[in-house]
Amino acid sequence: RGLATDRVSSGSAYGTGGVLTLAASELVGGTYGVYATGGTALDASDTVIRGTTNHGVYLYTTGAVSATLAHLTVVDAAGSGSHVAPQSGSPVVDVTNCILTGNGNYGVYRSAGTTTVSFTDAWDNAFGNLQGVTQGAGVFAATPLYVAPADVELTSRSPARYAGDDGLDIGARPYLGAPTPTLQGWLWEDLALPAGLHSVVGDLVVPPGSTLTLAPGATLAAAASDGMATGDDTGRVEID
């Protein structure tokens, strides 16, 4: 779907030269989601990469090639979400409006060239979220609150909503109406809680313009750990 590449094999897109363009696609499994080698310039957008047995995006290029990664969601790769380790040369890579979570190495890794990351959620990546990159504005680490592990559409209280450089949702699958089923995340709409006990399972943030109202007799009970794994203390629930 929306795929223009040299070739596609086992859920992977390979580029061996020229320009590798990837748009509005979903790549599941395979060794890599995107593998660019030689003098390949990469332009990847609005694409989900999930469950690869190595890196989600791997740049093993030569020369001063450019790569743009925009509105990607890269999850559960065995390697890094984005791995820039050129064979030679100094690639220039821009990562913007992306979500990279739960990958087995880094969220975004660079060994040479220049990689700039901005307006991106990199969270829960095993070796670290960012390594060797230049961090721009709008970078954060929090669970994106997907619909499900295999469905990376954002839910109503996702911190990835309105987090882009244009004020819109980041990642490849924006919020389309699915509710966040638990009490955690960002309250983008007003919330009124009736009397009774309400379990807060992760950080609860009330942004400017939104209101959290507790009816008489309503009680908030914080879980023992922070399901959002973000904020000042990633191990404790915070209400802000």
Tab-separated table of C-alpha atoms in Angstrom:
chain	number	residue	atom	x	y	z
A	1	ARG	CA	0.000	0.000	0.000
A	2	GLY	CA	1.621	3.247	-1.111
A	3	LEU	CA	4.963	1.503	-1.554
A	4	ALA	CA	7.614	2.526	-4.075
A	5	THR	CA	10.848	0.624	-3.531
A	6	ASP	CA	13.525	-1.354	-5.311
A	7	ARG	CA	11.974	-4.547	-3.979
A	8	VAL	CA	9.905	-5.853	-1.115
A	9	SER	CA	10.597	-9.205	0.557
A	10	SER	CA	9.142	-10.740	3.720
A	11	GLY	CA	7.620	-7.454	4.851
A	12	SER	CA	10.807	-5.505	4.094
A	13	ALA	CA	11.615	-2.680	1.685
A	14	TYR	CA	15.129	-2.674	0.196
A	15	GLY	CA	16.921	0.175	-1.572
A	16	THR	CA	20.245	-0.332	-3.358
A	17	GLY	CA	20.589	3.073	-4.994
A	18	GLY	CA	18.617	6.078	-6.181
A	19	VAL	CA	15.708	7.211	-4.040
A	20	LEU	CA	13.748	4.763	-1.898
A	21	THR	CA	10.274	6.213	-1.241
A	22	LEU	CA	7.917	4.624	1.255
A	23	ALA	CA	4.514	6.107	2.094
A	24	ALA	CA	1.326	4.993	3.858
A	25	SER	CA	2.532	1.408	4.234
A	26	GLU	CA	2.659	-1.291	6.889
A	27	LEU	CA	5.645	-3.628	7.119
A	28	VAL	CA	5.292	-6.508	9.566
A	29	GLY	CA	7.944	-9.131	10.265
A	30	GLY	CA	10.863	-9.633	7.926
A	31	THR	CA	14.496	-9.062	8.774
A	32	TYR	CA	14.302	-5.275	8.386
A	33	GLY	CA	11.396	-2.961	7.768
A	34	VAL	CA	13.513	-0.701	5.560
A	35	TYR	CA	17.080	-1.495	4.474
A	36	ALA	CA	18.928	1.200	2.515
A	37	THR	CA	22.415	0.449	1.205
A	38	GLY	CA	24.854	1.982	-1.269
A	39	GLY	CA	23.965	5.489	-2.381
A	40	THR	CA	20.277	5.182	-1.500
A	41	ALA	CA	18.441	8.303	-0.367
A	42	LEU	CA	15.420	7.468	1.779
A	43	ASP	CA	12.061	9.238	2.082
A	44	ALA	CA	9.754	7.291	4.427
A	45	SER	CA	6.474	8.615	5.810
A	46	ASP	CA	3.175	7.549	7.389
A	47	THR	CA	4.306	3.951	7.758
A	48	VAL	CA	4.073	1.299	10.479
A	49	ILE	CA	7.038	-1.056	10.942
A	50	ARG	CA	6.457	-3.824	13.455
A	51	GLY	CA	8.049	-7.021	14.689
A	52	THR	CA	11.177	-7.187	12.523
A	53	THR	CA	13.903	-9.653	13.473
A	54	ASN	CA	16.558	-6.939	13.166
A	55	HIS	CA	16.352	-3.132	12.904
A	56	GLY	CA	13.160	-1.401	11.896
A	57	VAL	CA	14.993	1.058	9.634
A	58	TYR	CA	18.628	0.284	8.758
A	59	LEU	CA	20.839	2.716	6.861
A	60	TYR	CA	24.017	0.976	5.680
A	61	THR	CA	24.781	3.574	3.049
A	62	THR	CA	27.757	5.182	1.338
A	63	GLY	CA	28.420	8.832	0.661
A	64	ALA	CA	26.518	11.882	1.908
A	65	VAL	CA	23.030	10.551	1.296
A	66	SER	CA	19.955	12.037	2.946
A	67	ALA	CA	17.138	10.261	4.757
A	68	THR	CA	13.833	11.645	5.987
A	69	LEU	CA	11.726	9.653	8.444
A	70	ALA	CA	8.386	11.361	9.113
A	71	HIS	CA	5.294	10.035	10.868
A	72	LEU	CA	6.655	6.517	11.291
A	73	THR	CA	5.605	4.165	14.073
A	74	VAL	CA	8.293	1.552	14.706
A	75	VAL	CA	7.501	-1.036	17.381
A	76	ASP	CA	8.889	-4.329	18.635
A	77	ALA	CA	11.885	-4.564	16.307
A	78	ALA	CA	14.491	-6.954	17.659
A	79	GLY	CA	17.154	-4.352	16.844
A	80	SER	CA	16.905	-0.567	16.925
A	81	GLY	CA	13.875	1.319	15.705
A	82	SER	CA	16.132	3.374	13.425
A	83	HIS	CA	19.774	2.329	13.058
A	84	VAL	CA	22.163	4.597	11.148
A	85	ALA	CA	25.504	2.813	10.700
A	86	PRO	CA	26.829	3.713	7.240
A	87	GLN	CA	29.281	1.538	5.375
A	88	SER	CA	31.130	4.776	4.586
A	89	GLY	CA	30.385	8.463	4.263
A	90	SER	CA	28.235	10.789	6.330
A	91	PRO	CA	24.483	10.450	5.869
A	92	VAL	CA	22.192	13.266	6.966
A	93	VAL	CA	19.085	11.876	8.650
A	94	ASP	CA	16.014	13.740	9.892
A	95	VAL	CA	13.564	11.956	12.221
A	96	THR	CA	10.407	13.991	12.825
A	97	ASN	CA	6.915	13.256	14.150
A	98	CYS	CA	7.755	9.588	14.777
A	99	ILE	CA	7.018	7.058	17.520
A	100	LEU	CA	9.586	4.355	18.328
A	101	THR	CA	8.693	2.049	21.214
A	102	GLY	CA	9.523	-1.349	22.631
A	103	ASN	CA	12.465	-2.035	20.318
A	104	GLY	CA	15.199	-4.456	21.341
A	105	ASN	CA	18.160	-2.081	20.957
A	106	TYR	CA	17.820	1.720	20.725
A	107	GLY	CA	14.936	3.864	19.622
A	108	VAL	CA	17.206	5.872	17.296
A	109	TYR	CA	20.917	5.025	16.925
A	110	ARG	CA	23.649	6.808	14.940
A	111	SER	CA	27.300	5.815	14.543
A	112	ALA	CA	28.325	8.347	11.840
A	113	GLY	CA	26.944	11.264	9.911
A	114	THR	CA	24.257	13.501	11.398
A	115	THR	CA	20.913	12.359	12.763
A	116	THR	CA	18.483	14.919	14.167
A	117	VAL	CA	15.423	13.813	16.128
A	118	SER	CA	12.528	16.172	16.860
A	119	PHE	CA	8.857	16.001	17.812
A	120	THR	CA	9.218	12.289	18.481
A	121	ASP	CA	8.212	9.845	21.215
A	122	ALA	CA	10.992	7.317	21.888
A	123	TRP	CA	10.038	5.099	24.819
A	124	ASP	CA	10.812	1.754	26.414
A	125	ASN	CA	13.622	0.796	24.023
A	126	ALA	CA	15.872	-1.783	25.670
A	127	PHE	CA	19.324	-0.184	25.218
A	128	GLY	CA	18.098	3.401	25.485
A	129	ASN	CA	15.835	5.711	23.550
A	130	LEU	CA	18.373	7.898	21.729
A	131	GLN	CA	22.060	7.253	21.070
A	132	GLY	CA	24.519	9.474	19.192
A	133	VAL	CA	21.857	11.804	17.812
A	134	THR	CA	21.165	15.532	17.935
A	135	GLN	CA	17.999	16.100	19.933
A	136	GLY	CA	15.745	18.867	18.682
A	137	ALA	CA	12.507	20.262	20.071
A	138	GLY	CA	9.526	18.189	21.065
A	139	VAL	CA	11.237	14.910	22.005
A	140	PHE	CA	9.725	12.961	24.899
A	141	ALA	CA	9.431	9.464	26.362
A	142	ALA	CA	6.015	8.093	27.355
A	143	THR	CA	3.843	5.164	26.426
A	144	PRO	CA	1.790	6.241	23.394
A	145	LEU	CA	-1.302	4.373	24.609
A	146	TYR	CA	-1.951	2.396	21.444
A	147	VAL	CA	-5.255	0.606	20.857
A	148	ALA	CA	-3.417	-2.738	21.194
A	149	PRO	CA	0.102	-4.119	20.716
A	150	ALA	CA	-0.751	-5.030	17.126
A	151	ASP	CA	-2.859	-1.916	16.510
A	152	VAL	CA	-0.814	1.273	16.883
A	153	GLU	CA	-3.663	3.716	16.379
A	154	LEU	CA	-3.567	6.267	19.202
A	155	THR	CA	-6.259	6.285	21.879
A	156	SER	CA	-7.968	9.307	23.386
A	157	ARG	CA	-5.473	10.124	26.170
A	158	SER	CA	-2.293	9.444	24.240
A	159	PRO	CA	0.544	11.932	24.869
A	160	ALA	CA	1.368	11.573	21.159
A	161	ARG	CA	-1.748	13.533	20.236
A	162	TYR	CA	-1.072	17.159	19.241
A	163	ALA	CA	2.669	16.511	19.710
A	164	GLY	CA	3.829	17.147	16.136
A	165	ASP	CA	5.692	20.087	14.697
A	166	ASP	CA	2.362	21.133	13.148
A	167	GLY	CA	0.351	20.619	16.342
A	168	LEU	CA	-1.177	17.380	15.036
A	169	ASP	CA	-0.705	13.759	16.137
A	170	ILE	CA	2.644	12.049	15.641
A	171	GLY	CA	3.301	8.527	14.417
A	172	ALA	CA	1.695	6.704	11.515
A	173	ARG	CA	-1.757	6.062	12.997
A	174	PRO	CA	-3.431	9.134	14.558
A	175	TYR	CA	-6.310	9.141	16.982
A	176	LEU	CA	-9.573	8.225	15.242
A	177	GLY	CA	-11.912	7.910	18.218
A	178	ALA	CA	-10.724	4.878	20.199
A	179	PRO	CA	-10.965	5.577	23.956
A	180	THR	CA	-8.168	4.978	26.430
A	181	PRO	CA	-9.731	2.244	28.601
A	182	THR	CA	-7.838	3.076	31.800
A	183	LEU	CA	-7.399	6.233	33.863
A	184	GLN	CA	-3.994	7.506	32.726
A	185	GLY	CA	-2.484	9.745	30.104
A	186	TRP	CA	-3.327	13.251	28.924
A	187	LEU	CA	-6.879	14.566	29.454
A	188	TRP	CA	-7.397	16.306	26.134
A	189	GLU	CA	-11.112	16.569	26.946
A	190	ASP	CA	-12.810	17.471	30.232
A	191	LEU	CA	-13.413	14.531	32.556
A	192	ALA	CA	-15.941	14.348	35.399
A	193	LEU	CA	-15.643	11.396	37.790
A	194	PRO	CA	-18.636	10.335	39.882
A	195	ALA	CA	-18.580	9.270	43.530
A	196	GLY	CA	-16.591	6.117	44.138
A	197	LEU	CA	-13.064	4.759	43.944
A	198	HIS	CA	-11.155	5.419	40.693
A	199	SER	CA	-7.851	3.632	40.067
A	200	VAL	CA	-5.204	5.794	38.401
A	201	VAL	CA	-2.822	3.340	36.734
A	202	GLY	CA	-0.362	5.857	35.280
A	203	ASP	CA	0.484	9.541	35.232
A	204	LEU	CA	-2.563	11.722	34.676
A	205	VAL	CA	-1.883	15.098	33.050
A	206	VAL	CA	-4.491	17.848	32.767
A	207	PRO	CA	-3.332	20.160	29.977
A	208	PRO	CA	-4.286	23.851	29.873
A	209	GLY	CA	-7.870	24.177	28.720
A	210	SER	CA	-9.003	20.830	30.153
A	211	THR	CA	-10.669	20.171	33.510
A	212	LEU	CA	-10.740	17.160	35.840
A	213	THR	CA	-13.785	17.327	38.140
A	214	LEU	CA	-14.306	15.035	41.130
A	215	ALA	CA	-17.861	14.670	42.395
A	216	PRO	CA	-18.405	14.576	46.181
A	217	GLY	CA	-17.312	11.141	47.363
A	218	ALA	CA	-14.973	10.511	44.431
A	219	THR	CA	-11.559	9.147	45.398
A	220	LEU	CA	-8.453	8.641	43.265
A	221	ALA	CA	-6.298	5.614	44.134
A	222	ALA	CA	-2.808	5.560	42.615
A	223	ALA	CA	-1.415	2.233	41.432
A	224	ALA	CA	1.851	0.968	42.912
A	225	SER	CA	3.704	1.607	39.620
A	226	ASP	CA	3.433	4.111	36.786
A	227	GLY	CA	1.842	2.641	33.664
A	228	MET	CA	2.959	5.691	31.653
A	229	ALA	CA	6.575	5.317	32.872
A	230	THR	CA	7.191	9.027	32.398
A	231	GLY	CA	7.206	12.269	34.387
A	232	ASP	CA	9.528	13.259	37.223
A	233	ASP	CA	9.369	9.766	38.727
A	234	THR	CA	8.879	6.984	36.186
A	235	GLY	CA	8.064	4.491	38.928
A	236	ARG	CA	5.244	6.384	40.652
A	237	VAL	CA	1.908	7.760	39.486
A	238	GLU	CA	1.855	11.552	39.255
A	239	ILE	CA	-1.115	13.861	38.723
A	240	ASP	CA	-0.215	17.131	37.063
